[in-house]
CSV table of C-alpha atoms in Angstrom, one decimal:
chain,number,residue,atom,x,y,z
A,1,MET,CA,-22.7,-71.9,29.4
A,2,ALA,CA,-21.7,-68.4,29.9
A,3,ALA,CA,-18.2,-68.0,29.8
A,4,PRO,CA,-15.9,-65.8,31.9
A,5,LYS,CA,-16.4,-62.1,30.8
A,6,THR,CA,-13.7,-59.9,29.5
A,7,GLN,CA,-15.8,-57.0,28.2
A,8,GLY,CA,-14.6,-54.6,30.9
A,9,ALA,CA,-11.4,-54.2,29.0
A,10,VAL,CA,-13.0,-51.6,26.7
A,11,ALA,CA,-13.8,-49.2,29.5
A,12,GLY,CA,-12.1,-45.8,29.6
A,13,LEU,CA,-11.5,-45.4,25.9
A,14,GLU,CA,-11.0,-41.9,24.4
A,15,GLU,CA,-14.2,-40.5,23.0
A,16,GLN,CA,-12.8,-39.5,19.7
A,17,ASP,CA,-11.6,-43.0,19.1
A,18,LEU,CA,-14.5,-45.1,20.3
A,19,GLU,CA,-17.8,-43.5,21.1
A,20,SER,CA,-19.1,-46.5,23.0
A,21,CYS,CA,-19.0,-50.3,22.9
A,22,SER,CA,-20.3,-53.1,25.0
A,23,GLY,CA,-20.4,-56.9,24.7
A,24,VAL,CA,-18.5,-57.4,21.5
A,25,ALA,CA,-15.4,-59.5,21.2
A,26,GLY,CA,-13.0,-60.7,18.5
A,27,VAL,CA,-14.0,-58.4,15.7
A,28,ASP,CA,-11.2,-58.0,13.1
A,29,CYS,CA,-12.3,-55.3,10.6
A,30,GLU,CA,-9.5,-55.4,8.0
A,31,GLU,CA,-11.3,-55.6,4.6
A,32,SER,CA,-8.0,-56.3,2.8
A,33,ASN,CA,-7.8,-59.7,4.4
A,34,SER,CA,-11.4,-60.8,4.9
A,35,LYS,CA,-10.4,-64.5,5.2
A,36,ASP,CA,-8.8,-63.8,8.5
A,37,CYS,CA,-11.8,-61.9,9.9
A,38,ILE,CA,-12.8,-63.1,13.3
A,39,LEU,CA,-16.5,-62.3,13.4
A,40,GLU,CA,-17.4,-63.3,16.9
A,41,PRO,CA,-15.9,-64.7,20.1
A,42,LEU,CA,-14.0,-68.0,19.4
A,43,SER,CA,-16.1,-70.2,21.6
A,44,LEU,CA,-18.9,-72.6,20.6
A,45,PRO,CA,-22.4,-71.1,20.7
A,46,GLU,CA,-24.4,-72.4,23.7
A,47,SER,CA,-27.8,-70.9,23.2
A,48,PRO,CA,-30.1,-73.6,24.5
A,49,GLY,CA,-33.2,-72.7,22.6
A,50,GLY,CA,-32.2,-73.0,18.9
A,51,THR,CA,-33.9,-70.8,16.3
A,52,THR,CA,-37.6,-70.3,15.5
A,53,THR,CA,-38.7,-69.7,12.0
A,54,LEU,CA,-41.6,-67.6,10.9
A,55,ASP,CA,-44.4,-69.0,8.7
A,56,GLY,CA,-42.3,-72.0,7.7
A,57,SER,CA,-39.5,-69.7,6.3
A,58,ALA,CA,-36.1,-71.2,6.3
A,59,SER,CA,-34.1,-68.1,5.6
A,60,VAL,CA,-33.1,-64.8,7.3
A,61,PRO,CA,-32.8,-61.5,5.3
A,62,CYS,CA,-29.9,-59.1,5.6
A,63,ILE,CA,-31.0,-55.9,7.5
A,64,PHE,CA,-29.8,-53.6,4.7
A,65,CYS,CA,-30.1,-55.5,1.4
A,66,GLU,CA,-32.1,-58.2,-0.3
A,67,GLU,CA,-29.6,-61.0,0.4
A,68,HIS,CA,-31.1,-64.0,2.3
A,69,PHE,CA,-29.3,-66.7,4.3
A,70,PRO,CA,-30.5,-70.0,5.7
A,71,VAL,CA,-31.5,-69.9,9.4
A,72,ALA,CA,-28.8,-72.6,10.1
A,73,GLU,CA,-26.1,-70.4,8.6
A,74,GLN,CA,-26.5,-67.2,10.6
A,75,ASP,CA,-22.7,-66.8,10.8
A,76,LYS,CA,-22.6,-66.2,7.1
A,77,LEU,CA,-25.2,-63.4,7.5
A,78,LEU,CA,-23.2,-61.9,10.3
A,79,LYS,CA,-20.1,-62.0,8.2
A,80,HIS,CA,-22.0,-60.4,5.3
A,81,MET,CA,-23.3,-57.5,7.4
A,82,ILE,CA,-19.8,-56.9,8.9
A,83,ILE,CA,-17.9,-56.9,5.6
A,84,GLU,CA,-20.5,-55.3,3.3
A,85,HIS,CA,-22.4,-53.0,5.7
A,86,LYS,CA,-20.0,-52.6,8.6
A,87,LEU,CA,-22.6,-53.6,11.2
A,88,VAL,CA,-21.7,-55.6,14.3
A,89,ILE,CA,-24.3,-57.2,16.5
A,90,ALA,CA,-23.2,-57.8,20.1
A,91,ASP,CA,-23.8,-61.0,22.0
A,92,VAL,CA,-25.7,-62.8,19.2
A,93,LYS,CA,-25.8,-66.1,21.0
A,94,LEU,CA,-28.1,-64.4,23.6
A,95,VAL,CA,-30.7,-63.6,21.0
A,96,VAL,CA,-33.1,-66.5,21.4
A,97,ASP,CA,-35.0,-65.9,18.1
A,98,PHE,CA,-32.5,-64.6,15.6
A,99,GLN,CA,-34.9,-64.4,12.7
A,100,ARG,CA,-37.5,-62.2,14.5
A,101,TYR,CA,-34.7,-60.1,15.8
A,102,ILE,CA,-33.3,-59.4,12.3
A,103,LEU,CA,-36.7,-58.7,10.9
A,104,TYR,CA,-37.5,-56.2,13.6
A,105,TRP,CA,-34.3,-54.2,13.0
A,106,LYS,CA,-34.7,-54.4,9.3
A,107,LYS,CA,-37.9,-52.5,9.6
A,108,ARG,CA,-36.6,-50.0,12.1
A,109,PHE,CA,-33.6,-49.2,10.0
A,110,THR,CA,-35.9,-48.1,7.2
A,111,GLU,CA,-37.6,-45.7,9.5
A,112,GLN,CA,-34.6,-43.9,11.1
A,113,PRO,CA,-30.9,-43.5,10.4
A,114,ILE,CA,-28.6,-46.3,11.7
A,115,THR,CA,-26.8,-43.7,14.0
A,116,ASP,CA,-30.0,-43.3,16.0
A,117,PHE,CA,-29.6,-46.9,17.2
A,118,CYS,CA,-25.9,-47.9,16.9
A,119,SER,CA,-22.7,-46.7,18.5
A,120,VAL,CA,-19.9,-45.8,16.2
A,121,ILE,CA,-16.5,-47.5,16.3
A,122,ARG,CA,-13.8,-45.7,14.5
A,123,ILE,CA,-11.1,-48.1,13.2
A,124,ASN,CA,-7.5,-46.9,12.5
A,125,SER,CA,-8.2,-43.6,14.1
A,126,THR,CA,-4.5,-42.7,14.1
A,127,ALA,CA,-4.1,-43.3,10.4
A,128,PRO,CA,-4.7,-40.8,7.6
A,129,LEU,CA,-8.3,-39.8,7.1
A,130,GLU,CA,-8.8,-41.8,3.9
A,131,GLU,CA,-7.7,-45.0,5.8
A,132,GLN,CA,-10.1,-44.6,8.7
A,133,ASP,CA,-13.4,-46.4,8.7
A,134,ASN,CA,-16.5,-46.5,10.9
A,135,TYR,CA,-18.3,-49.6,12.1
A,136,PHE,CA,-21.7,-49.6,13.8
A,137,LEU,CA,-22.4,-51.5,17.0
A,138,LEU,CA,-25.9,-52.7,17.8
A,139,CYS,CA,-26.1,-53.9,21.4
A,140,ASP,CA,-28.3,-54.1,24.4
A,141,VAL,CA,-26.9,-50.8,25.8
A,142,LEU,CA,-29.7,-49.4,23.6
A,143,PRO,CA,-32.9,-49.7,25.7
A,144,GLU,CA,-34.9,-50.6,22.6
A,145,ASP,CA,-32.6,-53.5,21.8
A,146,ARG,CA,-32.6,-54.7,25.4
A,147,ILE,CA,-36.4,-54.7,25.5
A,148,LEU,CA,-36.6,-56.5,22.2
A,149,ARG,CA,-34.2,-59.3,23.5
A,150,GLU,CA,-36.2,-59.6,26.7
A,151,GLU,CA,-39.6,-59.8,24.8
A,152,LEU,CA,-38.2,-62.5,22.5
A,153,GLN,CA,-37.0,-64.4,25.6
A,154,LYS,CA,-40.5,-64.1,27.2
A,155,GLN,CA,-42.2,-65.2,24.0
A,156,ARG,CA,-39.9,-68.2,23.7
A,157,LEU,CA,-40.5,-69.1,27.4
A,158,LYS,CA,-44.3,-68.8,26.8
A,159,GLU,CA,-44.1,-71.2,23.8
A,160,ILE,CA,-41.9,-73.7,25.8
A,161,LEU,CA,-44.3,-73.7,28.8
A,162,GLU,CA,-47.3,-74.3,26.5
A,163,GLN,CA,-45.5,-77.2,24.9
A,164,GLN,CA,-44.5,-78.6,28.3
A,165,GLN,CA,-48.1,-78.4,29.5
A,166,GLN,CA,-49.4,-80.1,26.4
A,167,GLU,CA,-46.9,-83.0,26.9
A,168,ARG,CA,-47.8,-83.3,30.6
A,169,ASN,CA,-51.5,-83.7,29.7
A,170,ASP,CA,-50.9,-85.9,26.7
A,171,THR,CA,-52.2,-89.5,27.2
A,172,ASN,CA,-51.4,-90.7,23.6
A,173,PHE,CA,-47.6,-91.0,24.1
A,174,HIS,CA,-46.0,-94.1,22.8
A,175,GLY,CA,-42.4,-95.1,23.5
A,176,ILE,CA,-40.0,-98.0,23.8
A,177,CYS,CA,-37.5,-98.5,26.6
A,178,MET,CA,-34.0,-98.1,25.3
A,179,PHE,CA,-32.7,-100.9,27.5
A,180,CYS,CA,-35.3,-103.7,27.6
A,181,ASN,CA,-37.4,-102.8,24.5
A,182,GLU,CA,-40.6,-102.8,26.5
A,183,GLU,CA,-43.4,-100.7,25.0
A,184,PHE,CA,-45.3,-98.0,26.9
A,185,VAL,CA,-48.4,-96.1,26.0
A,186,GLY,CA,-50.2,-93.3,27.9
A,187,ASN,CA,-48.3,-90.5,29.5
A,188,ARG,CA,-44.5,-90.0,29.0
A,189,SER,CA,-43.9,-90.2,32.8
A,190,VAL,CA,-44.6,-94.0,32.6
A,191,LEU,CA,-41.6,-94.6,30.4
A,192,LEU,CA,-39.3,-92.2,32.2
A,193,ASN,CA,-40.2,-93.6,35.6
A,194,HIS,CA,-39.7,-97.2,34.3
A,195,MET,CA,-36.1,-96.4,33.1
A,196,ALA,CA,-35.3,-94.7,36.3
A,197,ARG,CA,-36.7,-97.5,38.5
A,198,GLU,CA,-35.7,-100.6,36.5
A,199,HIS,CA,-32.5,-99.5,34.8
A,200,ALA,CA,-31.2,-96.7,37.0
A,201,PHE,CA,-31.3,-94.3,34.1
A,202,ASN,CA,-32.6,-91.0,35.2
A,203,ILE,CA,-32.7,-87.9,32.9
A,204,GLY,CA,-34.7,-85.8,35.4
A,205,LEU,CA,-38.3,-85.4,36.6
A,206,PRO,CA,-40.8,-85.7,33.7
A,207,ASP,CA,-42.3,-82.3,34.6
A,208,ASN,CA,-38.9,-80.6,34.0
A,209,ILE,CA,-38.5,-81.9,30.5
A,210,VAL,CA,-39.9,-80.4,27.2
A,211,ASN,CA,-39.9,-82.0,23.7
A,212,CYS,CA,-39.6,-85.3,25.4
A,213,SER,CA,-40.1,-87.5,22.2
A,214,GLU,CA,-37.3,-85.6,20.4
A,215,PHE,CA,-35.1,-86.0,23.4
A,216,LEU,CA,-35.6,-89.8,23.7
A,217,CYS,CA,-35.0,-90.2,19.9
A,218,MET,CA,-31.7,-88.4,20.2
A,219,LEU,CA,-30.6,-90.7,23.0
A,220,GLN,CA,-31.8,-93.8,21.2
A,221,LYS,CA,-29.8,-92.7,18.1
A,222,LYS,CA,-26.7,-92.4,20.2
A,223,LEU,CA,-27.1,-95.9,21.6
A,224,ASP,CA,-27.8,-97.2,18.1
A,225,ASN,CA,-24.5,-95.7,17.0
A,226,LEU,CA,-22.8,-97.6,19.9
A,227,GLN,CA,-22.0,-94.4,21.9
A,228,CYS,CA,-22.0,-94.2,25.6
A,229,LEU,CA,-24.4,-91.5,26.8
A,230,TYR,CA,-22.1,-90.2,29.6
A,231,CYS,CA,-18.5,-90.4,28.4
A,232,GLU,CA,-19.6,-90.3,24.7
A,233,LYS,CA,-17.1,-92.9,23.6
A,234,ASN,CA,-17.9,-95.3,20.8
A,235,PHE,CA,-17.7,-99.1,21.2
A,236,ARG,CA,-17.5,-102.0,18.7
A,237,ASP,CA,-20.7,-103.8,19.6
A,238,LYS,CA,-23.8,-103.5,21.8
A,239,ASN,CA,-22.6,-106.0,24.4
A,240,THR,CA,-19.4,-104.1,25.0
A,241,LEU,CA,-21.3,-100.8,25.3
A,242,ARG,CA,-23.9,-102.4,27.7
A,243,ASP,CA,-21.1,-103.8,30.0
A,244,HIS,CA,-19.3,-100.5,29.9
A,245,MET,CA,-22.3,-98.4,30.9
A,246,ARG,CA,-23.2,-100.9,33.7
A,247,LYS,CA,-19.7,-101.3,35.2
A,248,LYS,CA,-18.7,-97.6,34.9
A,249,GLN,CA,-22.2,-96.6,36.1
A,250,HIS,CA,-22.6,-94.5,32.9
A,251,ARG,CA,-26.3,-94.9,32.7
A,252,ARG,CA,-26.9,-91.2,32.7
A,253,ILE,CA,-26.4,-88.3,30.3
A,254,ASN,CA,-23.4,-86.0,30.1
A,255,PRO,CA,-24.3,-82.8,32.0
A,256,LYS,CA,-21.6,-80.9,30.1
A,257,ASN,CA,-23.2,-81.6,26.7
A,258,ARG,CA,-25.0,-78.5,25.8
A,259,GLU,CA,-27.1,-80.1,23.1
A,260,TYR,CA,-29.3,-81.4,25.9
A,261,ASP,CA,-30.0,-78.0,27.4
A,262,ARG,CA,-32.9,-77.3,25.1
A,263,PHE,CA,-34.9,-80.2,26.5
A,264,TYR,CA,-35.0,-78.8,30.1
A,265,VAL,CA,-37.3,-75.9,31.0
A,266,ILE,CA,-34.9,-74.4,33.4
A,267,ASN,CA,-32.7,-73.3,30.5
A,268,TYR,CA,-35.4,-70.9,29.2
A,269,LEU,CA,-36.0,-69.1,32.5
A,270,GLU,CA,-33.5,-66.3,32.3
A,271,LEU,CA,-31.9,-64.6,29.3
A,272,GLY,CA,-28.3,-65.9,28.7
A,273,LYS,CA,-28.2,-68.2,31.7
A,274,SER,CA,-27.9,-71.9,31.7
A,275,TRP,CA,-29.3,-74.3,34.3
A,276,GLU,CA,-26.0,-74.3,36.2
A,277,GLU,CA,-26.0,-70.6,36.7
A,278,VAL,CA,-29.7,-70.5,37.7
A,279,GLN,CA,-29.2,-73.4,40.1
A,280,LEU,CA,-26.1,-71.7,41.6
A,281,GLU,CA,-28.1,-68.5,42.2
A,282,ASP,CA,-30.8,-70.5,43.9
A,283,ASP,CA,-28.3,-72.3,46.1
A,284,GLY,CA,-26.7,-68.9,47.0
A,285,GLU,CA,-30.1,-67.5,48.3
A,286,PHE,CA,-30.6,-70.7,50.4
A,287,LEU,CA,-27.1,-70.5,51.9
A,288,ASP,CA,-27.4,-66.8,52.8
A,289,HIS,CA,-29.1,-68.0,55.9
A,290,GLN,CA,-26.3,-70.5,56.8
A,291,GLU,CA,-23.2,-68.2,56.7
A,292,ASP,CA,-21.8,-70.0,59.7
A,293,LYS,CA,-21.5,-73.2,57.5
A,294,TRP,CA,-19.4,-71.5,54.8
A,295,SER,CA,-16.1,-71.9,56.6
A,296,ASP,CA,-15.0,-74.8,54.4
A,297,TRP,CA,-16.0,-73.1,51.1
A,298,GLU,CA,-13.4,-73.5,48.4
A,299,GLU,CA,-13.6,-71.7,45.1
A,300,HIS,CA,-13.1,-73.8,42.0
A,301,PRO,CA,-9.9,-72.8,40.2
A,302,VAL,CA,-10.3,-71.2,36.7
A,303,SER,CA,-7.7,-72.4,34.2
A,304,ALA,CA,-5.8,-69.9,32.1
A,305,VAL,CA,-4.4,-71.0,28.7
A,306,CYS,CA,-0.9,-70.4,27.4
A,307,LEU,CA,-0.5,-67.8,24.6
A,308,PHE,CA,1.5,-70.2,22.4
A,309,CYS,CA,0.3,-73.7,23.1
A,310,GLU,CA,-2.7,-75.6,24.7
A,311,ASN,CA,-1.2,-75.8,28.2
A,312,GLN,CA,-3.5,-74.7,31.0
A,313,ALA,CA,-2.6,-73.7,34.5
A,314,GLU,CA,-4.8,-73.3,37.6
A,315,THR,CA,-3.1,-70.1,38.7
A,316,ILE,CA,-1.6,-67.2,36.7
A,317,GLU,CA,1.7,-67.6,38.5
A,318,LYS,CA,2.0,-71.2,37.1
A,319,LEU,CA,1.1,-70.0,33.6
A,320,TYR,CA,3.8,-67.3,33.7
A,321,VAL,CA,6.4,-69.8,34.8
A,322,HIS,CA,5.3,-72.2,32.0
A,323,MET,CA,5.5,-69.5,29.3
A,324,GLU,CA,9.0,-68.4,30.5
A,325,ASP,CA,10.3,-72.0,30.8
A,326,ALA,CA,8.7,-73.5,27.7
A,327,HIS,CA,8.7,-70.5,25.3
A,328,GLU,CA,11.1,-68.0,26.8
A,329,PHE,CA,8.4,-65.4,27.0
A,330,ASN,CA,8.2,-63.3,30.2
A,331,LEU,CA,5.1,-61.2,30.2
A,332,LEU,CA,5.8,-59.5,33.5
A,333,LYS,CA,9.3,-58.5,32.2
A,334,ILE,CA,7.8,-57.1,29.0
A,335,LYS,CA,5.2,-55.2,31.0
A,336,SER,CA,8.0,-53.7,33.2
A,337,GLU,CA,10.4,-52.9,30.4
A,338,LEU,CA,7.7,-51.3,28.1
A,339,GLY,CA,5.9,-49.7,31.0
A,340,LEU,CA,2.5,-51.1,29.9
A,341,ASN,CA,-0.7,-50.1,31.7
A,342,PHE,CA,-3.7,-52.4,32.0
A,343,TYR,CA,-5.2,-51.5,28.6
A,344,GLN,CA,-1.9,-51.9,26.8
A,345,GLN,CA,-1.5,-55.3,28.3
A,346,VAL,CA,-5.0,-56.2,27.1
A,347,LYS,CA,-4.1,-55.1,23.5
A,348,LEU,CA,-0.8,-57.0,23.6
A,349,VAL,CA,-2.4,-60.3,24.8
A,350,ASN,CA,-5.2,-60.0,22.2
A,351,PHE,CA,-2.7,-59.2,19.4
A,352,ILE,CA,-0.7,-62.3,20.2
A,353,ARG,CA,-3.8,-64.5,20.5
A,354,ARG,CA,-5.0,-63.2,17.1
A,355,GLN,CA,-1.7,-63.9,15.4
A,356,VAL,CA,-1.4,-67.4,16.9
A,357,HIS,CA,-5.0,-68.2,16.0
A,358,GLN,CA,-4.3,-67.2,12.4
A,359,CYS,CA,-1.0,-69.2,12.4
A,360,ARG,CA,1.0,-66.1,11.6
A,361,CYS,CA,4.4,-65.3,13.1
A,362,TYR,CA,4.4,-61.7,14.4
A,363,GLY,CA,8.2,-61.6,14.2
A,364,CYS,CA,8.6,-62.2,10.5
A,365,HIS,CA,4.9,-62.1,9.3
A,366,VAL,CA,5.1,-65.6,7.7
A,367,LYS,CA,1.9,-67.6,7.8
A,368,PHE,CA,2.0,-71.4,8.5
A,369,LYS,CA,-0.4,-74.3,8.0
A,370,SER,CA,-0.9,-75.2,11.6
A,371,LYS,CA,-0.3,-73.8,15.1
A,372,SER,CA,2.3,-76.5,15.8
A,373,ASP,CA,4.3,-75.5,12.7
A,374,LEU,CA,4.1,-71.9,13.8
A,375,ARG,CA,5.2,-72.7,17.4
A,376,THR,CA,8.2,-74.8,16.1
A,377,HIS,CA,9.3,-71.9,13.8
A,378,MET,CA,9.0,-69.2,16.5
A,379,GLU,CA,10.9,-71.3,19.0
A,380,GLU,CA,13.7,-72.1,16.6
A,381,THR,CA,14.1,-68.6,15.3
A,382,LYS,CA,13.5,-67.0,18.8
A,383,HIS,CA,10.7,-64.9,17.3
A,384,ILE,CA,8.5,-65.4,20.4
A,385,SER,CA,10.4,-62.7,22.2
A,386,LEU,CA,10.7,-60.6,19.1
A,387,LEU,CA,7.7,-58.3,19.5
A,388,PRO,CA,6.8,-55.9,16.7
A,389,GLU,CA,6.8,-52.1,17.2
A,390,ARG,CA,4.3,-50.8,19.6
A,391,LYS,CA,2.2,-49.1,16.9
A,392,THR,CA,1.5,-52.6,15.4
A,393,TRP,CA,-0.3,-54.0,18.3
A,394,ASP,CA,-1.3,-50.8,20.2
A,395,GLN,CA,-4.5,-50.5,18.1
A,396,LEU,CA,-8.2,-50.1,19.1
A,397,GLU,CA,-9.2,-53.3,17.4
A,398,TYR,CA,-7.2,-55.3,20.0
A,399,TYR,CA,-9.3,-54.0,22.9
A,400,PHE,CA,-11.7,-56.9,21.8
A,401,PRO,CA,-10.7,-60.4,23.0
A,402,THR,CA,-9.9,-62.9,20.4
A,403,TYR,CA,-11.3,-65.6,22.7
A,404,GLU,CA,-14.4,-64.7,24.7
A,405,ASN,CA,-13.5,-66.9,27.6
A,406,ASP,CA,-9.8,-65.8,27.8
A,407,THR,CA,-9.2,-66.0,31.6
A,408,LEU,CA,-5.7,-64.5,31.2
A,409,LEU,CA,-7.3,-61.1,30.5
A,410,CYS,CA,-9.1,-61.2,33.8
A,411,THR,CA,-5.8,-61.6,35.7
A,412,LEU,CA,-3.9,-58.7,34.2
A,413,SER,CA,-3.2,-55.8,36.5
A,414,ASP,CA,-1.3,-52.6,36.6
A,415,SER,CA,-0.6,-52.7,40.3
A,416,GLU,CA,2.8,-53.1,41.9
A,417,SER,CA,1.9,-56.4,43.5
A,418,ASP,CA,3.7,-58.5,40.9
A,419,LEU,CA,7.0,-56.6,41.4
A,420,THR,CA,9.8,-58.2,43.4
A,421,ALA,CA,10.5,-56.8,46.9
A,422,GLN,CA,13.8,-55.4,45.7
A,423,GLU,CA,12.1,-53.5,42.8
A,424,GLN,CA,9.5,-52.1,45.2
A,425,ASN,CA,12.2,-50.9,47.7
A,426,GLU,CA,14.1,-49.2,44.9
A,427,ASN,CA,11.1,-47.1,44.1
A,428,VAL,CA,10.1,-46.2,47.7
A,429,PRO,CA,12.1,-43.2,49.1
A,430,ILE,CA,13.1,-43.5,52.8
A,431,ILE,CA,13.3,-40.2,54.8
A,432,SER,CA,15.3,-40.4,58.0
A,433,GLU,CA,14.4,-38.5,61.2
A,434,ASP,CA,16.2,-35.3,62.1
A,435,THR,CA,18.6,-36.2,64.9
A,436,SER,CA,20.3,-32.9,65.2
A,437,LYS,CA,18.2,-32.2,68.3
A,438,LEU,CA,18.2,-35.6,69.9
A,439,ASP,CA,17.5,-34.4,73.5
A,440,ALA,CA,14.3,-32.5,72.4
A,441,LEU,CA,13.3,-35.6,70.4
A,442,LYS,CA,13.6,-37.8,73.5
A,443,GLN,CA,11.6,-35.4,75.6
A,444,SER,CA,8.7,-35.2,73.1
A,445,SER,CA,8.6,-38.9,72.4
A,446,ILE,CA,5.2,-40.6,73.0
A,447,LEU,CA,7.2,-43.5,74.6
A,448,ASN,CA,7.6,-41.3,77.7
A,449,GLN,CA,3.8,-41.0,78.1
A,450,LEU,CA,3.3,-44.7,77.7
A,451,LEU,CA,6.0,-45.5,80.2
A,452,LEU,CA,4.5,-43.1,82.7
A,453,GLN,CA,1.0,-44.7,82.3
A,454,GLU,CA,2.5,-48.2,82.8
A,455,CYS,CA,4.2,-47.1,86.0
A,456,LEU,CA,1.0,-45.6,87.4
A,457,LYS,CA,-0.8,-48.8,86.8
A,458,ASN,CA,1.8,-50.8,88.7
C-alpha cells in the first residue's frame, strides 16, 4: 500500500541550503553515529513484484565501487551508498526491478558527472565550512530516472502478462484440493472453481491470478503450519483449525496481507499503486455519473499516532488531548510560545520522532534499551516538556519524515484556526465609528433608503 504522503514538507526551502529534493524521507546523515542512521522511511516495503535477477545473478553491485550485495539484502547496498558515497535514492520501493535499475545508473555515472543527474543536499549548512557536507539525491524528478522506472514497470508487466497467458493455456496443471485432498489435472481453473464451489474458498477469478502454483503452495504451507488463512492465528491441531475457519467463515485469505499482492495481475498495472488504489480509481470514474447518490458518503478516518507512545486517535484534536493528559505535552502551546511556522513544526515533530525511535531522551541525551524505558524516564523526570535549544532541532535534516506514513505531519497548520476565541479577539483591532457628527451619519445611512423602499412597496 501507498501510505499517506508527507513529501510536501520540503517545499519552499532556501536555495543555498537545499537545491532540490523530492520523495525522500527519514535520511539521517551523521557519519559519526552510523548505527543510528535511518536509511529510508520506517514502514515495511510493499512492492508487489519482488526483484528480478539477470542471467541467474544473485547479487547487485554498488554504483560507484566493486562491492556486491545479495539481491535480497538491498537495504545493505542502500546503506553502503549513503555512508560511503553519499548517494540517496528516492522511493526505492517503487523501483520494480532494483538490479536493472542499479546497473543502468552504474553505467551512466561512468559517462557523466553525478551532478548532471542528482540534486545536491547540503547538510549542516549553518555550521563551519569544514563541517558541511553534500549528499546527492537521485529521484524521478529527473526525466531520465522517471522514464527508466516506467520502462522497468512496463517490462515487468509484459513478463507478468506472458506468464499469465501461459498459465491460462496450460493443460498440464496438477494440484490437490487443500480441504478434501481431491486431485485435479488439466487447467488450473478446475481446481480453483472446485474450491470456490465445494468449500466456499474463493481467492479470485482464475484469469486474474498469476504464478498460481506458487500461490497455492504458499497457502498449503500455511495450513500445514496450522495457521488460519484469514486471521492468521495458529492452532494446536487440524481439527481445531478446520472448525475455526468454518464457524468464523474464515475460508478466505487476508486482503491486508501484502505478500499475496504479487499473485494478482492488477498489482502490476500502475507504478506504485496497489489493487486497492486502482480499484478505488475505477469506482470513482463509475460514480462520477451518480453524483446524486453521494449524499451519504463518509470519509474513512485516518489515525494519527502519539509522539511518545503507540496510542492512536481518529482526529488530531483527540491526539492533542491525549498527549497533554498522558504526557503533559501541549504541541499547540509550544507552537504559540515559540512562534513556530509550518516548516518549523515539521522539523520539531520529525526531531521528536527520531529521538523516540532511537530511544534517546532529548532532554538529557541518555539512550535507553527500549521505548518503554525511555517513556518512563521522560515522564518521571519531566523531560518530555524540556525541549532542547531551537538550533538543535531546527535543522535541514528534520525536513524529512522519520516515518513515511506519519499522519500527524499532514495535519500541521500555521493558520489561526487552532487559537481560542479569546486569543483571536486579542489580536484583532476594533475601530469604532466617528459619532461626532451623529445627525449627518443618520441622514446618510443606507437604512433610510431601505425604509423608503419598504414603504413604497406597502
